[in-house]
Amino acid sequence: MSRNNWLFASILMLLSGISLNLSAFELKLLTENSPPFNMSASGGNFARGDQVTGIATKVVREVCNKASISCEITLRFPWNRIYEQTLERSDYGIFSMARTPERASLFQWVGPIVKNKWVFLAKADSSITINKLDDAKNYIVGAYKGDAKEKFLTDRGFNLQTSLKDDRLAKKLEEGKIDLWAVSSLSGQMLAKELGITVKQVFVFGEIDLFIGLNKEIPADVVGKMQKAVDELNKSGRIQEIQNSYFR
């Protein structure tokens, strides 16, 4: 074999090896119960595979399929635990996550996979009026512990009541133990409806894109393929179509 032919064959073997390694790669994606973005079909705090549903989950599945990446999706509790797992394990990712300045350098990012609004919800018969963010400091505000919304509000001087479950916060709102519930708009209103609690939105304090956060050691080719898939799904209108399908 000539030197040129040998070199060409070596390159082909190398590329083939990379392709085989990527096809064998399995990405483990973690999420939490946060309807309607991510949720367990059973309503519990653990689910795997097809038992994990929701807007963002459906988008993530289509991203993985389009990128030809094998993805195992698991829903666990609490958020802080799965967040730390993703930072520590080289084949892990987490969704749906806001890309905050504090988190930006800790992950590789794929998205946005869905858009989200941060709001204050009050009881439907509440007379509370919020015209600017600082107005809410006059009230008792509840937020999900470890969530980006909690961090955002704490950094701005809020003294919050926190919980590891949004349903507890919804019940505290109903019972009058908190005046305002800091929550994602779609998640909060959907959960309140499920619990039979009537709420109203009194202020939007953030409009946030949600992403998949990948461990820094995930191969760059995997990240690139997934981002390309997100871009194509966004461009085609498919992601908006998925979101709309949950609210017909």
mmCIF file of C-alpha atoms in Angstrom:
data_model
loop_
_atom_site.group_PDB
_atom_site.id
_atom_site.type_symbol
_atom_site.label_atom_id
_atom_site.label_comp_id
_atom_site.label_asym_id
_atom_site.label_seq_id
_atom_site.Cartn_x
_atom_site.Cartn_y
_atom_site.Cartn_z
ATOM 1 C CA MET A 1 0.000 0.000 0.000
ATOM 2 C CA SER A 2 1.372 3.408 -0.946
ATOM 3 C CA ARG A 3 1.952 6.032 1.746
ATOM 4 C CA ASN A 4 -0.966 8.154 0.476
ATOM 5 C CA ASN A 5 -3.346 5.204 0.445
ATOM 6 C CA TRP A 6 -2.223 4.176 3.917
ATOM 7 C CA LEU A 7 -2.805 7.717 5.198
ATOM 8 C CA PHE A 8 -6.259 7.847 3.599
ATOM 9 C CA ALA A 9 -7.199 4.476 5.109
ATOM 10 C CA SER A 10 -5.982 5.614 8.525
ATOM 11 C CA ILE A 11 -8.104 8.750 8.380
ATOM 12 C CA LEU A 12 -11.167 6.709 7.398
ATOM 13 C CA MET A 13 -10.584 4.340 10.293
ATOM 14 C CA LEU A 14 -10.215 7.251 12.702
ATOM 15 C CA LEU A 15 -13.419 8.909 11.490
ATOM 16 C CA SER A 16 -15.243 5.600 11.618
ATOM 17 C CA GLY A 17 -14.090 5.118 15.202
ATOM 18 C CA ILE A 18 -15.367 8.553 16.188
ATOM 19 C CA SER A 19 -18.710 7.823 14.537
ATOM 20 C CA LEU A 20 -18.997 4.475 16.314
ATOM 21 C CA ASN A 21 -18.129 6.066 19.655
ATOM 22 C CA LEU A 22 -20.794 8.743 19.200
ATOM 23 C CA SER A 23 -23.443 6.236 18.173
ATOM 24 C CA ALA A 24 -22.661 4.239 21.323
ATOM 25 C CA PHE A 25 -22.828 7.342 23.530
ATOM 26 C CA GLU A 26 -25.903 7.511 25.763
ATOM 27 C CA LEU A 27 -26.837 10.856 27.268
ATOM 28 C CA LYS A 28 -28.589 10.696 30.624
ATOM 29 C CA LEU A 29 -30.971 13.623 30.962
ATOM 30 C CA LEU A 30 -32.500 14.561 34.312
ATOM 31 C CA THR A 31 -35.523 16.712 34.990
ATOM 32 C CA GLU A 32 -37.987 17.537 37.773
ATOM 33 C CA ASN A 33 -41.749 17.678 38.192
ATOM 34 C CA SER A 34 -42.627 21.109 36.795
ATOM 35 C CA PRO A 35 -45.918 20.910 34.848
ATOM 36 C CA PRO A 36 -46.558 21.591 32.041
ATOM 37 C CA PHE A 37 -42.873 21.612 31.033
ATOM 38 C CA ASN A 38 -41.772 18.327 32.656
ATOM 39 C CA MET A 39 -43.936 15.921 34.642
ATOM 40 C CA SER A 40 -44.490 12.347 35.666
ATOM 41 C CA ALA A 41 -47.406 10.551 34.012
ATOM 42 C CA SER A 42 -48.286 9.159 37.451
ATOM 43 C CA GLY A 43 -47.941 12.502 39.226
ATOM 44 C CA GLY A 44 -45.129 11.147 41.415
ATOM 45 C CA ASN A 45 -41.595 12.402 41.973
ATOM 46 C CA PHE A 46 -39.915 9.619 40.017
ATOM 47 C CA ALA A 47 -40.414 8.539 36.417
ATOM 48 C CA ARG A 48 -38.300 7.242 33.557
ATOM 49 C CA GLY A 49 -38.596 6.948 29.801
ATOM 50 C CA ASP A 50 -42.103 7.278 28.375
ATOM 51 C CA GLN A 51 -43.495 7.966 31.847
ATOM 52 C CA VAL A 52 -41.915 11.438 31.708
ATOM 53 C CA THR A 53 -44.135 13.861 29.793
ATOM 54 C CA GLY A 54 -44.640 17.593 29.241
ATOM 55 C CA ILE A 55 -43.911 20.343 26.721
ATOM 56 C CA ALA A 56 -40.153 20.552 27.257
ATOM 57 C CA THR A 57 -39.814 16.778 27.555
ATOM 58 C CA LYS A 58 -41.473 16.294 24.184
ATOM 59 C CA VAL A 59 -39.191 18.899 22.630
ATOM 60 C CA VAL A 60 -36.115 17.231 24.160
ATOM 61 C CA ARG A 61 -37.148 13.838 22.764
ATOM 62 C CA GLU A 62 -37.511 15.308 19.287
ATOM 63 C CA VAL A 63 -34.134 17.032 19.640
ATOM 64 C CA CYS A 64 -32.455 13.738 20.584
ATOM 65 C CA ASN A 65 -34.161 11.854 17.745
ATOM 66 C CA LYS A 66 -33.322 14.502 15.163
ATOM 67 C CA ALA A 67 -29.697 14.599 16.351
ATOM 68 C CA SER A 68 -29.499 10.759 16.406
ATOM 69 C CA ILE A 69 -28.371 10.862 20.046
ATOM 70 C CA SER A 70 -29.487 8.140 22.466
ATOM 71 C CA CYS A 71 -31.071 9.918 25.451
ATOM 72 C CA GLU A 72 -32.356 8.355 28.665
ATOM 73 C CA ILE A 73 -34.769 10.723 30.425
ATOM 74 C CA THR A 74 -35.353 10.433 34.182
ATOM 75 C CA LEU A 75 -37.491 12.603 36.432
ATOM 76 C CA ARG A 76 -36.302 12.865 40.041
ATOM 77 C CA PHE A 77 -36.664 15.035 43.124
ATOM 78 C CA PRO A 78 -35.389 17.439 44.402
ATOM 79 C CA TRP A 79 -33.913 19.929 41.916
ATOM 80 C CA ASN A 80 -30.763 20.566 43.962
ATOM 81 C CA ARG A 81 -29.859 16.873 43.819
ATOM 82 C CA ILE A 82 -30.215 16.446 40.051
ATOM 83 C CA TYR A 83 -28.416 19.762 39.496
ATOM 84 C CA GLU A 84 -25.394 18.514 41.456
ATOM 85 C CA GLN A 85 -25.490 15.132 39.701
ATOM 86 C CA THR A 86 -25.289 16.846 36.324
ATOM 87 C CA LEU A 87 -22.291 18.903 37.406
ATOM 88 C CA GLU A 88 -20.499 15.784 38.674
ATOM 89 C CA ARG A 89 -21.197 13.168 35.984
ATOM 90 C CA SER A 90 -19.638 13.375 32.533
ATOM 91 C CA ASP A 91 -22.562 11.856 30.598
ATOM 92 C CA TYR A 92 -25.372 13.819 32.274
ATOM 93 C CA GLY A 93 -27.577 16.742 31.320
ATOM 94 C CA ILE A 94 -30.474 18.578 32.961
ATOM 95 C CA PHE A 95 -33.589 20.402 31.729
ATOM 96 C CA SER A 96 -35.557 22.695 31.727
ATOM 97 C CA MET A 97 -33.121 25.250 33.062
ATOM 98 C CA ALA A 98 -32.745 29.025 32.915
ATOM 99 C CA ARG A 99 -29.323 30.171 31.706
ATOM 100 C CA THR A 100 -28.439 32.585 34.501
ATOM 101 C CA PRO A 101 -25.088 34.430 34.770
ATOM 102 C CA GLU A 102 -24.162 32.235 37.753
ATOM 103 C CA ARG A 103 -24.756 29.037 35.781
ATOM 104 C CA ALA A 104 -23.456 30.141 32.384
ATOM 105 C CA SER A 105 -19.902 28.784 32.725
ATOM 106 C CA LEU A 106 -20.886 25.600 34.571
ATOM 107 C CA PHE A 107 -22.617 23.842 31.677
ATOM 108 C CA GLN A 108 -22.681 23.456 27.921
ATOM 109 C CA TRP A 109 -25.998 24.836 26.702
ATOM 110 C CA VAL A 110 -28.497 23.592 24.125
ATOM 111 C CA GLY A 111 -31.597 25.634 23.358
ATOM 112 C CA PRO A 112 -33.769 27.449 23.885
ATOM 113 C CA ILE A 113 -36.234 24.566 24.049
ATOM 114 C CA VAL A 114 -39.162 26.564 25.459
ATOM 115 C CA LYS A 115 -39.981 30.079 26.622
ATOM 116 C CA ASN A 116 -41.115 30.825 30.139
ATOM 117 C CA LYS A 117 -42.480 33.755 32.159
ATOM 118 C CA TRP A 118 -41.736 34.336 35.847
ATOM 119 C CA VAL A 119 -44.765 35.770 37.608
ATOM 120 C CA PHE A 120 -46.309 36.556 40.953
ATOM 121 C CA LEU A 121 -49.613 34.762 41.457
ATOM 122 C CA ALA A 122 -52.107 35.839 44.107
ATOM 123 C CA LYS A 123 -55.430 34.411 45.244
ATOM 124 C CA ALA A 124 -58.206 35.274 42.823
ATOM 125 C CA ASP A 125 -59.949 37.531 45.365
ATOM 126 C CA SER A 126 -56.740 39.351 46.375
ATOM 127 C CA SER A 127 -56.631 43.151 46.155
ATOM 128 C CA ILE A 128 -52.835 43.186 45.728
ATOM 129 C CA THR A 129 -51.555 45.411 42.927
ATOM 130 C CA ILE A 130 -47.903 45.264 41.793
ATOM 131 C CA ASN A 131 -46.644 47.998 39.467
ATOM 132 C CA LYS A 132 -42.913 47.350 39.839
ATOM 133 C CA LEU A 133 -40.812 44.539 41.300
ATOM 134 C CA ASP A 134 -40.013 46.316 44.569
ATOM 135 C CA ASP A 135 -43.722 46.674 45.327
ATOM 136 C CA ALA A 136 -43.778 42.932 46.022
ATOM 137 C CA LYS A 137 -41.381 43.398 48.966
ATOM 138 C CA ASN A 138 -44.352 44.664 50.949
ATOM 139 C CA TYR A 139 -45.842 41.169 50.904
ATOM 140 C CA ILE A 140 -44.937 37.639 51.996
ATOM 141 C CA VAL A 141 -43.572 35.919 48.890
ATOM 142 C CA GLY A 142 -43.112 32.161 48.485
ATOM 143 C CA ALA A 143 -40.640 30.577 46.048
ATOM 144 C CA TYR A 144 -39.270 27.165 45.131
ATOM 145 C CA LYS A 145 -36.012 26.533 47.016
ATOM 146 C CA GLY A 146 -32.941 26.234 44.772
ATOM 147 C CA ASP A 147 -34.735 27.533 41.706
ATOM 148 C CA ALA A 148 -33.447 30.390 39.543
ATOM 149 C CA LYS A 149 -36.444 32.515 40.550
ATOM 150 C CA GLU A 150 -35.488 32.207 44.211
ATOM 151 C CA LYS A 151 -31.924 33.286 43.403
ATOM 152 C CA PHE A 152 -33.148 36.214 41.297
ATOM 153 C CA LEU A 153 -35.436 37.541 44.028
ATOM 154 C CA THR A 154 -33.004 36.916 46.915
ATOM 155 C CA ASP A 155 -30.304 38.839 45.057
ATOM 156 C CA ARG A 156 -32.720 41.757 44.863
ATOM 157 C CA GLY A 157 -33.359 41.879 48.580
ATOM 158 C CA PHE A 158 -36.439 39.701 48.942
ATOM 159 C CA ASN A 159 -36.919 37.775 52.176
ATOM 160 C CA LEU A 160 -38.673 34.685 50.856
ATOM 161 C CA GLN A 161 -40.532 31.755 52.279
ATOM 162 C CA THR A 162 -39.227 28.732 50.371
ATOM 163 C CA SER A 163 -40.304 25.154 49.827
ATOM 164 C CA LEU A 164 -38.971 22.134 47.936
ATOM 165 C CA LYS A 165 -42.385 21.664 46.323
ATOM 166 C CA ASP A 166 -44.496 24.143 44.370
ATOM 167 C CA ASP A 167 -47.715 22.428 45.443
ATOM 168 C CA ARG A 168 -46.908 23.330 49.064
ATOM 169 C CA LEU A 169 -46.502 26.950 48.030
ATOM 170 C CA ALA A 170 -49.833 26.850 46.211
ATOM 171 C CA LYS A 171 -51.510 25.554 49.361
ATOM 172 C CA LYS A 172 -49.784 28.203 51.489
ATOM 173 C CA LEU A 173 -51.178 30.827 49.126
ATOM 174 C CA GLU A 174 -54.671 29.375 49.482
ATOM 175 C CA GLU A 175 -54.323 29.298 53.281
ATOM 176 C CA GLY A 176 -53.099 32.901 53.435
ATOM 177 C CA LYS A 177 -49.640 31.938 54.748
ATOM 178 C CA ILE A 178 -48.044 33.719 51.789
ATOM 179 C CA ASP A 179 -49.445 36.648 49.815
ATOM 180 C CA LEU A 180 -47.660 36.016 46.510
ATOM 181 C CA TRP A 181 -46.310 32.904 44.826
ATOM 182 C CA ALA A 182 -43.254 33.390 42.595
ATOM 183 C CA VAL A 183 -43.611 30.755 39.900
ATOM 184 C CA SER A 184 -43.482 30.054 36.176
ATOM 185 C CA SER A 185 -46.711 31.300 34.606
ATOM 186 C CA LEU A 186 -47.796 28.099 32.868
ATOM 187 C CA SER A 187 -46.583 25.827 35.681
ATOM 188 C CA GLY A 188 -48.254 27.824 38.440
ATOM 189 C CA GLN A 189 -51.627 28.189 36.756
ATOM 190 C CA MET A 190 -51.709 24.521 35.705
ATOM 191 C CA LEU A 191 -50.780 23.292 39.192
ATOM 192 C CA ALA A 192 -53.284 25.618 40.863
ATOM 193 C CA LYS A 193 -56.025 24.288 38.574
ATOM 194 C CA GLU A 194 -55.115 20.687 39.441
ATOM 195 C CA LEU A 195 -55.312 21.530 43.156
ATOM 196 C CA GLY A 196 -58.609 23.364 42.788
ATOM 197 C CA ILE A 197 -57.084 26.699 43.789
ATOM 198 C CA THR A 198 -58.189 29.837 41.947
ATOM 199 C CA VAL A 199 -55.364 32.292 41.318
ATOM 200 C CA LYS A 200 -54.620 35.366 39.266
ATOM 201 C CA GLN A 201 -51.432 36.761 37.769
ATOM 202 C CA VAL A 202 -50.520 40.148 39.241
ATOM 203 C CA PHE A 203 -47.044 40.823 37.832
ATOM 204 C CA VAL A 204 -44.519 39.446 35.333
ATOM 205 C CA PHE A 205 -40.984 39.829 36.684
ATOM 206 C CA GLY A 206 -39.064 37.899 34.038
ATOM 207 C CA GLU A 207 -39.297 36.392 30.553
ATOM 208 C CA ILE A 208 -36.854 33.538 30.367
ATOM 209 C CA ASP A 209 -35.701 31.024 27.762
ATOM 210 C CA LEU A 210 -35.249 27.494 29.081
ATOM 211 C CA PHE A 211 -32.380 25.247 27.991
ATOM 212 C CA ILE A 212 -30.783 21.842 28.341
ATOM 213 C CA GLY A 213 -27.642 22.142 30.471
ATOM 214 C CA LEU A 214 -24.990 19.545 29.646
ATOM 215 C CA ASN A 215 -21.988 18.489 31.703
ATOM 216 C CA LYS A 216 -18.807 20.224 30.499
ATOM 217 C CA GLU A 217 -17.295 16.870 29.438
ATOM 218 C CA ILE A 218 -20.053 15.920 26.993
ATOM 219 C CA PRO A 219 -18.414 15.582 23.526
ATOM 220 C CA ALA A 220 -18.587 18.760 21.460
ATOM 221 C CA ASP A 221 -20.037 16.838 18.521
ATOM 222 C CA VAL A 222 -23.002 15.725 20.656
ATOM 223 C CA VAL A 223 -23.626 19.306 21.789
ATOM 224 C CA GLY A 224 -23.346 20.596 18.214
ATOM 225 C CA LYS A 225 -25.768 18.040 16.793
ATOM 226 C CA MET A 226 -28.320 18.767 19.502
ATOM 227 C CA GLN A 227 -28.078 22.523 19.007
ATOM 228 C CA LYS A 228 -28.503 22.105 15.253
ATOM 229 C CA ALA A 229 -31.619 20.020 15.905
ATOM 230 C CA VAL A 230 -33.055 22.729 18.214
ATOM 231 C CA ASP A 231 -32.372 25.420 15.616
ATOM 232 C CA GLU A 232 -34.134 23.414 12.912
ATOM 233 C CA LEU A 233 -37.143 22.655 15.142
ATOM 234 C CA ASN A 234 -37.429 26.330 16.070
ATOM 235 C CA LYS A 235 -37.116 27.472 12.468
ATOM 236 C CA SER A 236 -39.797 25.057 11.288
ATOM 237 C CA GLY A 237 -42.210 26.175 14.009
ATOM 238 C CA ARG A 238 -42.331 22.696 15.519
ATOM 239 C CA ILE A 239 -41.412 23.819 19.055
ATOM 240 C CA GLN A 240 -44.214 26.394 19.108
ATOM 241 C CA GLU A 241 -46.562 23.736 17.712
ATOM 242 C CA ILE A 242 -45.701 21.389 20.607
ATOM 243 C CA GLN A 243 -46.359 24.139 23.163
ATOM 244 C CA ASN A 244 -49.665 25.084 21.539
ATOM 245 C CA SER A 245 -50.826 21.457 21.568
ATOM 246 C CA TYR A 246 -50.968 21.497 25.381
ATOM 247 C CA PHE A 247 -53.397 24.431 25.516
ATOM 248 C CA ARG A 248 -56.032 23.700 22.881
#
